[in-house]
mmCIF file of N, CA and C in Angstrom:
data_model
loop_
_atom_site.group_PDB
_atom_site.id
_atom_site.type_symbol
_atom_site.label_atom_id
_atom_site.label_comp_id
_atom_site.label_asym_id
_atom_site.label_seq_id
_atom_site.Cartn_x
_atom_site.Cartn_y
_atom_site.Cartn_z
ATOM 1 N N MET O 1 -18.359 -3.175 -16.868
ATOM 2 C CA MET O 1 -17.664 -2.455 -17.926
ATOM 3 C C MET O 1 -16.861 -3.475 -18.721
ATOM 4 N N ASP O 2 -16.975 -3.428 -20.050
ATOM 5 C CA ASP O 2 -16.199 -4.366 -20.844
ATOM 6 C C ASP O 2 -14.768 -3.868 -21.004
ATOM 7 N N ALA O 3 -13.897 -4.732 -21.495
ATOM 8 C CA ALA O 3 -12.466 -4.433 -21.555
ATOM 9 C C ALA O 3 -12.169 -3.202 -22.406
ATOM 10 N N MET O 4 -12.790 -3.089 -23.566
ATOM 11 C CA MET O 4 -12.505 -1.950 -24.444
ATOM 12 C C MET O 4 -12.959 -0.627 -23.826
ATOM 13 N N GLU O 5 -14.096 -0.654 -23.171
ATOM 14 C CA GLU O 5 -14.569 0.556 -22.488
ATOM 15 C C GLU O 5 -13.604 0.924 -21.352
ATOM 16 N N CYS O 6 -13.143 -0.065 -20.630
ATOM 17 C CA CYS O 6 -12.204 0.170 -19.532
ATOM 18 C C CYS O 6 -10.914 0.801 -20.051
ATOM 19 N N ILE O 7 -10.388 0.268 -21.131
ATOM 20 C CA ILE O 7 -9.160 0.808 -21.725
ATOM 21 C C ILE O 7 -9.391 2.231 -22.227
ATOM 22 N N ALA O 8 -10.515 2.457 -22.900
ATOM 23 C CA ALA O 8 -10.787 3.760 -23.507
ATOM 24 C C ALA O 8 -11.066 4.857 -22.482
ATOM 25 N N THR O 9 -11.564 4.483 -21.308
ATOM 26 C CA THR O 9 -11.970 5.507 -20.343
ATOM 27 C C THR O 9 -11.013 5.664 -19.162
ATOM 28 N N ARG O 10 -9.979 4.832 -19.090
ATOM 29 C CA ARG O 10 -9.029 4.957 -17.984
ATOM 30 C C ARG O 10 -8.235 6.249 -18.120
ATOM 31 N N ARG O 11 -8.050 6.941 -17.023
ATOM 32 C CA ARG O 11 -7.284 8.189 -16.993
ATOM 33 C C ARG O 11 -6.354 8.177 -15.788
ATOM 34 N N SER O 12 -5.303 8.969 -15.856
ATOM 35 C CA SER O 12 -4.427 9.138 -14.695
ATOM 36 C C SER O 12 -5.076 10.150 -13.765
ATOM 37 N N ILE O 13 -5.357 9.716 -12.569
ATOM 38 C CA ILE O 13 -6.051 10.559 -11.600
ATOM 39 C C ILE O 13 -5.023 11.175 -10.654
ATOM 40 N N ARG O 14 -5.151 12.454 -10.400
ATOM 41 C CA ARG O 14 -4.238 13.148 -9.494
ATOM 42 C C ARG O 14 -4.955 13.676 -8.244
ATOM 43 N N ARG O 15 -6.281 13.753 -8.315
ATOM 44 C CA ARG O 15 -7.080 14.221 -7.174
ATOM 45 C C ARG O 15 -8.035 13.106 -6.779
ATOM 46 N N PHE O 16 -7.980 12.742 -5.519
ATOM 47 C CA PHE O 16 -8.747 11.599 -5.049
ATOM 48 C C PHE O 16 -9.829 12.030 -4.072
ATOM 49 N N LEU O 17 -10.905 11.266 -4.049
ATOM 50 C CA LEU O 17 -11.937 11.461 -3.048
ATOM 51 C C LEU O 17 -11.428 10.873 -1.737
ATOM 52 N N ASN O 18 -11.847 11.423 -0.645
ATOM 53 C CA ASN O 18 -11.447 10.906 0.660
ATOM 54 C C ASN O 18 -12.385 9.749 1.036
ATOM 55 N N VAL O 19 -12.174 8.605 0.367
ATOM 56 C CA VAL O 19 -13.037 7.446 0.534
ATOM 57 C C VAL O 19 -12.167 6.246 0.909
ATOM 58 N N HIS O 20 -12.612 5.501 1.920
ATOM 59 C CA HIS O 20 -11.899 4.293 2.325
ATOM 60 C C HIS O 20 -12.057 3.219 1.248
ATOM 61 N N VAL O 21 -10.974 2.510 0.962
ATOM 62 C CA VAL O 21 -11.015 1.385 0.027
ATOM 63 C C VAL O 21 -10.822 0.121 0.845
ATOM 64 N N ASP O 22 -11.766 -0.806 0.722
ATOM 65 C CA ASP O 22 -11.699 -2.008 1.559
ATOM 66 C C ASP O 22 -10.593 -2.958 1.094
ATOM 67 N N HIS O 23 -10.187 -3.819 2.018
ATOM 68 C CA HIS O 23 -9.084 -4.762 1.794
ATOM 69 C C HIS O 23 -9.357 -5.667 0.588
ATOM 70 N N GLU O 24 -10.587 -6.120 0.415
ATOM 71 C CA GLU O 24 -10.925 -7.013 -0.686
ATOM 72 C C GLU O 24 -10.694 -6.337 -2.038
ATOM 73 N N THR O 25 -11.024 -5.066 -2.127
ATOM 74 C CA THR O 25 -10.820 -4.326 -3.376
ATOM 75 C C THR O 25 -9.331 -4.170 -3.667
ATOM 76 N N ILE O 26 -8.566 -3.831 -2.647
ATOM 77 C CA ILE O 26 -7.116 -3.690 -2.821
ATOM 78 C C ILE O 26 -6.521 -5.017 -3.286
ATOM 79 N N MET O 27 -6.929 -6.106 -2.663
ATOM 80 C CA MET O 27 -6.395 -7.422 -3.034
ATOM 81 C C MET O 27 -6.835 -7.835 -4.438
ATOM 82 N N ALA O 28 -8.016 -7.410 -4.870
ATOM 83 C CA ALA O 28 -8.456 -7.690 -6.239
ATOM 84 C C ALA O 28 -7.557 -6.974 -7.242
ATOM 85 N N VAL O 29 -7.164 -5.750 -6.921
ATOM 86 C CA VAL O 29 -6.259 -4.992 -7.790
ATOM 87 C C VAL O 29 -4.891 -5.678 -7.841
ATOM 88 N N VAL O 30 -4.379 -6.093 -6.681
ATOM 89 C CA VAL O 30 -3.087 -6.787 -6.635
ATOM 90 C C VAL O 30 -3.161 -8.094 -7.432
ATOM 91 N N GLU O 31 -4.263 -8.830 -7.288
ATOM 92 C CA GLU O 31 -4.416 -10.080 -8.026
ATOM 93 C C GLU O 31 -4.384 -9.831 -9.534
ATOM 94 N N ALA O 32 -4.997 -8.745 -9.974
ATOM 95 C CA ALA O 32 -4.962 -8.413 -11.403
ATOM 96 C C ALA O 32 -3.527 -8.235 -11.875
ATOM 97 N N GLY O 33 -2.690 -7.634 -11.044
ATOM 98 C CA GLY O 33 -1.278 -7.497 -11.390
ATOM 99 C C GLY O 33 -0.593 -8.840 -11.505
ATOM 100 N N SER O 34 -0.930 -9.752 -10.611
ATOM 101 C CA SER O 34 -0.282 -11.070 -10.622
ATOM 102 C C SER O 34 -0.721 -11.915 -11.811
ATOM 103 N N LEU O 35 -1.801 -11.524 -12.477
ATOM 104 C CA LEU O 35 -2.292 -12.258 -13.638
ATOM 105 C C LEU O 35 -1.721 -11.738 -14.963
ATOM 106 N N ALA O 36 -0.865 -10.738 -14.900
ATOM 107 C CA ALA O 36 -0.287 -10.155 -16.114
ATOM 108 C C ALA O 36 0.643 -11.158 -16.804
ATOM 109 N N PRO O 37 0.790 -11.031 -18.114
ATOM 110 C CA PRO O 37 1.756 -11.881 -18.808
ATOM 111 C C PRO O 37 3.178 -11.469 -18.429
ATOM 112 N N SER O 38 4.091 -12.424 -18.492
ATOM 113 C CA SER O 38 5.506 -12.112 -18.243
ATOM 114 C C SER O 38 6.368 -13.031 -19.093
ATOM 115 N N SER O 39 7.559 -12.563 -19.388
ATOM 116 C CA SER O 39 8.490 -13.325 -20.216
ATOM 117 C C SER O 39 8.743 -14.685 -19.595
ATOM 118 N N GLY O 40 8.489 -15.735 -20.360
ATOM 119 C CA GLY O 40 8.726 -17.084 -19.872
ATOM 120 C C GLY O 40 7.952 -17.418 -18.610
ATOM 121 N N ASN O 41 6.867 -16.694 -18.369
ATOM 122 C CA ASN O 41 6.061 -16.851 -17.150
ATOM 123 C C ASN O 41 6.909 -16.695 -15.882
ATOM 124 N N LEU O 42 7.896 -15.794 -15.953
ATOM 125 C CA LEU O 42 8.793 -15.573 -14.806
ATOM 126 C C LEU O 42 8.077 -14.956 -13.614
ATOM 127 N N GLN O 43 7.129 -14.091 -13.908
ATOM 128 C CA GLN O 43 6.443 -13.342 -12.847
ATOM 129 C C GLN O 43 7.472 -12.727 -11.893
ATOM 130 N N ASP O 44 8.411 -12.010 -12.475
ATOM 131 C CA ASP O 44 9.551 -11.452 -11.736
ATOM 132 C C ASP O 44 9.209 -10.090 -11.123
ATOM 133 N N TRP O 45 8.128 -10.067 -10.367
ATOM 134 C CA TRP O 45 7.678 -8.839 -9.711
ATOM 135 C C TRP O 45 7.251 -9.160 -8.299
ATOM 136 N N LYS O 46 7.202 -8.131 -7.516
ATOM 137 C CA LYS O 46 6.630 -8.197 -6.169
ATOM 138 C C LYS O 46 5.812 -6.921 -6.007
ATOM 139 N N PHE O 47 4.743 -6.999 -5.238
ATOM 140 C CA PHE O 47 3.882 -5.843 -5.013
ATOM 141 C C PHE O 47 3.863 -5.538 -3.524
ATOM 142 N N ILE O 48 4.037 -4.276 -3.202
ATOM 143 C CA ILE O 48 3.975 -3.825 -1.810
ATOM 144 C C ILE O 48 2.830 -2.834 -1.697
ATOM 145 N N VAL O 49 1.867 -3.147 -0.844
ATOM 146 C CA VAL O 49 0.733 -2.246 -0.606
ATOM 147 C C VAL O 49 1.105 -1.337 0.555
ATOM 148 N N VAL O 50 0.991 -0.041 0.332
ATOM 149 C CA VAL O 50 1.297 0.955 1.353
ATOM 150 C C VAL O 50 0.028 1.729 1.651
ATOM 151 N N ASP O 51 -0.391 1.697 2.909
ATOM 152 C CA ASP O 51 -1.571 2.478 3.305
ATOM 153 C C ASP O 51 -1.331 3.285 4.570
ATOM 154 N N LYS O 52 -0.106 3.326 5.018
ATOM 155 C CA LYS O 52 0.251 4.122 6.193
ATOM 156 C C LYS O 52 0.660 5.522 5.736
ATOM 157 N N LYS O 53 -0.075 6.524 6.232
ATOM 158 C CA LYS O 53 0.120 7.900 5.766
ATOM 159 C C LYS O 53 1.541 8.410 6.002
ATOM 160 N N GLU O 54 2.182 7.996 7.104
ATOM 161 C CA GLU O 54 3.543 8.481 7.343
ATOM 162 C C GLU O 54 4.516 7.950 6.279
ATOM 163 N N LEU O 55 4.336 6.703 5.834
ATOM 164 C CA LEU O 55 5.166 6.167 4.752
ATOM 165 C C LEU O 55 4.832 6.837 3.422
ATOM 166 N N MET O 56 3.551 7.085 3.209
ATOM 167 C CA MET O 56 3.139 7.730 1.970
ATOM 168 C C MET O 56 3.691 9.158 1.889
ATOM 169 N N LYS O 57 3.783 9.825 3.035
ATOM 170 C CA LYS O 57 4.356 11.171 3.055
ATOM 171 C C LYS O 57 5.827 11.126 2.673
ATOM 172 N N GLU O 58 6.561 10.166 3.222
ATOM 173 C CA GLU O 58 7.972 10.012 2.866
ATOM 174 C C GLU O 58 8.129 9.711 1.385
ATOM 175 N N MET O 59 7.286 8.833 0.871
ATOM 176 C CA MET O 59 7.350 8.489 -0.544
ATOM 177 C C MET O 59 7.042 9.703 -1.411
ATOM 178 N N CYS O 60 6.112 10.525 -0.971
ATOM 179 C CA CYS O 60 5.781 11.760 -1.680
ATOM 180 C C CYS O 60 7.007 12.672 -1.753
ATOM 181 N N GLU O 61 7.692 12.810 -0.617
ATOM 182 C CA GLU O 61 8.874 13.671 -0.565
ATOM 183 C C GLU O 61 9.981 13.165 -1.489
ATOM 184 N N HIS O 62 10.087 11.843 -1.645
ATOM 185 C CA HIS O 62 11.117 11.252 -2.506
ATOM 186 C C HIS O 62 10.656 11.105 -3.952
ATOM 187 N N SER O 63 9.476 11.600 -4.244
ATOM 188 C CA SER O 63 8.913 11.526 -5.595
ATOM 189 C C SER O 63 8.631 12.919 -6.129
ATOM 190 N N LEU O 64 9.583 13.801 -5.902
ATOM 191 C CA LEU O 64 9.493 15.185 -6.382
ATOM 192 C C LEU O 64 8.268 15.910 -5.850
ATOM 193 N N GLY O 65 7.824 15.521 -4.655
ATOM 194 C CA GLY O 65 6.713 16.207 -4.009
ATOM 195 C C GLY O 65 5.371 16.029 -4.683
ATOM 196 N N GLN O 66 5.178 14.929 -5.372
ATOM 197 C CA GLN O 66 3.893 14.686 -6.030
ATOM 198 C C GLN O 66 2.842 14.396 -4.964
ATOM 199 N N GLU O 67 1.999 15.371 -4.697
ATOM 200 C CA GLU O 67 1.016 15.260 -3.620
ATOM 201 C C GLU O 67 0.017 14.134 -3.836
ATOM 202 N N CYS O 68 -0.206 13.745 -5.083
ATOM 203 C CA CYS O 68 -1.155 12.655 -5.338
ATOM 204 C C CYS O 68 -0.695 11.368 -4.662
ATOM 205 N N ILE O 69 0.590 11.213 -4.447
ATOM 206 C CA ILE O 69 1.102 10.023 -3.761
ATOM 207 C C ILE O 69 0.639 10.021 -2.314
ATOM 208 N N TYR O 70 0.664 11.162 -1.687
ATOM 209 C CA TYR O 70 0.231 11.249 -0.290
ATOM 210 C C TYR O 70 -1.289 11.206 -0.167
ATOM 211 N N ASN O 71 -1.975 11.768 -1.138
ATOM 212 C CA ASN O 71 -3.430 11.904 -1.046
ATOM 213 C C ASN O 71 -4.213 10.659 -1.455
ATOM 214 N N ALA O 72 -3.541 9.673 -2.011
ATOM 215 C CA ALA O 72 -4.233 8.442 -2.413
ATOM 216 C C ALA O 72 -4.657 7.649 -1.181
ATOM 217 N N ALA O 73 -5.652 6.798 -1.339
ATOM 218 C CA ALA O 73 -6.091 5.941 -0.234
ATOM 219 C C ALA O 73 -5.033 4.889 0.082
ATOM 220 N N PHE O 74 -4.315 4.443 -0.941
ATOM 221 C CA PHE O 74 -3.244 3.462 -0.778
ATOM 222 C C PHE O 74 -2.358 3.519 -2.010
ATOM 223 N N LEU O 75 -1.197 2.937 -1.917
ATOM 224 C CA LEU O 75 -0.272 2.835 -3.041
ATOM 225 C C LEU O 75 0.075 1.371 -3.248
ATOM 226 N N ILE O 76 0.346 1.008 -4.463
ATOM 227 C CA ILE O 76 0.917 -0.300 -4.742
ATOM 228 C C ILE O 76 2.247 -0.049 -5.434
ATOM 229 N N VAL O 77 3.307 -0.473 -4.777
ATOM 230 C CA VAL O 77 4.653 -0.321 -5.318
ATOM 231 C C VAL O 77 4.985 -1.604 -6.075
ATOM 232 N N VAL O 78 5.346 -1.465 -7.340
ATOM 233 C CA VAL O 78 5.730 -2.615 -8.152
ATOM 234 C C VAL O 78 7.250 -2.706 -8.125
ATOM 235 N N CYS O 79 7.753 -3.817 -7.627
ATOM 236 C CA CYS O 79 9.193 -4.053 -7.539
ATOM 237 C C CYS O 79 9.563 -5.152 -8.520
ATOM 238 N N ALA O 80 10.627 -4.939 -9.247
ATOM 239 C CA ALA O 80 11.081 -5.918 -10.231
ATOM 240 C C ALA O 80 12.246 -6.724 -9.666
ATOM 241 N N ASP O 81 12.409 -7.932 -10.180
ATOM 242 C CA ASP O 81 13.521 -8.797 -9.791
ATOM 243 C C ASP O 81 14.354 -9.086 -11.039
ATOM 244 N N PRO O 82 15.245 -8.158 -11.395
ATOM 245 C CA PRO O 82 15.995 -8.324 -12.645
ATOM 246 C C PRO O 82 16.929 -9.535 -12.646
ATOM 247 N N GLU O 83 17.353 -9.991 -11.492
ATOM 248 C CA GLU O 83 18.257 -11.143 -11.440
ATOM 249 C C GLU O 83 17.579 -12.404 -11.963
ATOM 250 N N THR O 84 16.295 -12.564 -11.658
ATOM 251 C CA THR O 84 15.556 -13.731 -12.148
ATOM 252 C C THR O 84 15.501 -13.724 -13.671
ATOM 253 N N ALA O 85 15.183 -12.577 -14.245
ATOM 254 C CA ALA O 85 15.114 -12.481 -15.706
ATOM 255 C C ALA O 85 16.492 -12.653 -16.326
ATOM 256 N N GLU O 86 17.522 -12.138 -15.672
ATOM 257 C CA GLU O 86 18.877 -12.271 -16.209
ATOM 258 C C GLU O 86 19.312 -13.736 -16.244
ATOM 259 N N LEU O 87 18.960 -14.495 -15.236
ATOM 260 C CA LEU O 87 19.324 -15.920 -15.220
ATOM 261 C C LEU O 87 18.772 -16.653 -16.430
ATOM 262 N N ASN O 88 17.599 -16.270 -16.849
ATOM 263 C CA ASN O 88 16.943 -16.949 -17.965
ATOM 264 C C ASN O 88 17.226 -16.321 -19.328
ATOM 265 N N TYR O 89 17.411 -15.003 -19.356
ATOM 266 C CA TYR O 89 17.493 -14.313 -20.640
ATOM 267 C C TYR O 89 18.690 -13.378 -20.774
ATOM 268 N N GLY O 90 19.624 -13.430 -19.845
ATOM 269 C CA GLY O 90 20.812 -12.598 -19.934
ATOM 270 C C GLY O 90 20.505 -11.120 -19.742
ATOM 271 N N LEU O 91 21.363 -10.296 -20.321
ATOM 272 C CA LEU O 91 21.245 -8.846 -20.175
ATOM 273 C C LEU O 91 19.917 -8.324 -20.712
ATOM 274 N N ARG O 92 19.446 -8.916 -21.803
ATOM 275 C CA ARG O 92 18.151 -8.499 -22.371
ATOM 276 C C ARG O 92 17.019 -8.730 -21.360
ATOM 277 N N GLY O 93 17.060 -9.829 -20.659
ATOM 278 C CA GLY O 93 16.054 -10.106 -19.643
ATOM 279 C C GLY O 93 16.117 -9.113 -18.508
ATOM 280 N N GLU O 94 17.350 -8.837 -18.061
ATOM 281 C CA GLU O 94 17.531 -7.905 -16.942
ATOM 282 C C GLU O 94 17.051 -6.504 -17.283
ATOM 283 N N ARG O 95 17.431 -6.012 -18.442
ATOM 284 C CA ARG O 95 17.165 -4.612 -18.776
ATOM 285 C C ARG O 95 15.868 -4.358 -19.531
ATOM 286 N N LEU O 96 15.378 -5.343 -20.236
ATOM 287 C CA LEU O 96 14.177 -5.127 -21.040
ATOM 288 C C LEU O 96 12.978 -5.910 -20.509
ATOM 289 N N TYR O 97 13.115 -7.209 -20.401
ATOM 290 C CA TYR O 97 11.966 -8.028 -20.011
ATOM 291 C C TYR O 97 11.458 -7.688 -18.613
ATOM 292 N N THR O 98 12.368 -7.394 -17.709
ATOM 293 C CA THR O 98 11.955 -7.036 -16.352
ATOM 294 C C THR O 98 11.073 -5.788 -16.363
ATOM 295 N N VAL O 99 11.459 -4.805 -17.135
ATOM 296 C CA VAL O 99 10.678 -3.566 -17.234
ATOM 297 C C VAL O 99 9.334 -3.846 -17.899
ATOM 298 N N GLN O 100 9.345 -4.609 -18.981
ATOM 299 C CA GLN O 100 8.098 -4.924 -19.680
ATOM 300 C C GLN O 100 7.153 -5.724 -18.787
ATOM 301 N N ASN O 101 7.683 -6.691 -18.055
ATOM 302 C CA ASN O 101 6.852 -7.507 -17.173
ATOM 303 C C ASN O 101 6.206 -6.657 -16.080
ATOM 304 N N SER O 102 6.992 -5.784 -15.478
ATOM 305 C CA SER O 102 6.468 -4.914 -14.423
ATOM 306 C C SER O 102 5.436 -3.939 -14.972
ATOM 307 N N ALA O 103 5.686 -3.425 -16.174
ATOM 308 C CA ALA O 103 4.740 -2.494 -16.795
ATOM 309 C C ALA O 103 3.415 -3.188 -17.110
ATOM 310 N N ALA O 104 3.476 -4.429 -17.562
ATOM 311 C CA ALA O 104 2.243 -5.175 -17.843
ATOM 312 C C ALA O 104 1.454 -5.399 -16.553
ATOM 313 N N ALA O 105 2.150 -5.731 -15.477
ATOM 314 C CA ALA O 105 1.476 -5.928 -14.187
ATOM 315 C C ALA O 105 0.836 -4.621 -13.714
ATOM 316 N N ALA O 106 1.565 -3.523 -13.849
ATOM 317 C CA ALA O 106 1.044 -2.222 -13.424
ATOM 318 C C ALA O 106 -0.190 -1.839 -14.238
ATOM 319 N N GLU O 107 -0.147 -2.062 -15.543
ATOM 320 C CA GLU O 107 -1.305 -1.720 -16.377
ATOM 321 C C GLU O 107 -2.510 -2.574 -16.010
ATOM 322 N N ASN O 108 -2.292 -3.859 -15.739
ATOM 323 C CA ASN O 108 -3.410 -4.693 -15.284
ATOM 324 C C ASN O 108 -4.035 -4.102 -14.020
ATOM 325 N N MET O 109 -3.190 -3.657 -13.092
ATOM 326 C CA MET O 109 -3.714 -3.098 -11.853
ATOM 327 C C MET O 109 -4.435 -1.786 -12.083
ATOM 328 N N LEU O 110 -3.925 -0.948 -12.972
ATOM 329 C CA LEU O 110 -4.601 0.313 -13.290
ATOM 330 C C LEU O 110 -5.983 0.048 -13.890
ATOM 331 N N LEU O 111 -6.066 -0.896 -14.803
ATOM 332 C CA LEU O 111 -7.353 -1.216 -15.416
ATOM 333 C C LEU O 111 -8.314 -1.832 -14.409
ATOM 334 N N ALA O 112 -7.803 -2.703 -13.552
ATOM 335 C CA ALA O 112 -8.666 -3.309 -12.534
ATOM 336 C C ALA O 112 -9.196 -2.244 -11.571
ATOM 337 N N ALA O 113 -8.322 -1.339 -11.151
ATOM 338 C CA ALA O 113 -8.755 -0.268 -10.227
ATOM 339 C C ALA O 113 -9.822 0.588 -10.889
ATOM 340 N N HIS O 114 -9.630 0.896 -12.159
ATOM 341 C CA HIS O 114 -10.615 1.696 -12.880
ATOM 342 C C HIS O 114 -11.950 0.952 -12.992
ATOM 343 N N ALA O 115 -11.887 -0.316 -13.318
ATOM 344 C CA ALA O 115 -13.117 -1.091 -13.476
ATOM 345 C C ALA O 115 -13.854 -1.243 -12.147
ATOM 346 N N LEU O 116 -13.091 -1.333 -11.033
ATOM 347 C CA LEU O 116 -13.713 -1.499 -9.729
ATOM 348 C C LEU O 116 -14.227 -0.174 -9.180
#
């Protein structure tokens, strides 16, 4: 699938098939996130892969009961490090660049998951 087709056909999925996703595929999605652009190449993010159903259930409960969180094969939590951006760019880095950097990483992962 080419990039434009991937962008045009990506959708937010709320119902998942009960299909195992192999470790290599999960790591390919995470790698796509790590390749995202970031302000000053800070890469001020961390990714946590969650595939334990008991943790996913807790996360579902803390996410307004969104069942899609529990029903997914795995989750990737994107964590930002605003202190790193603040050191380089002040308040603007902390409040804006950190969010933009994390969003770019998340979108890369969404597109990679869709393409895979």
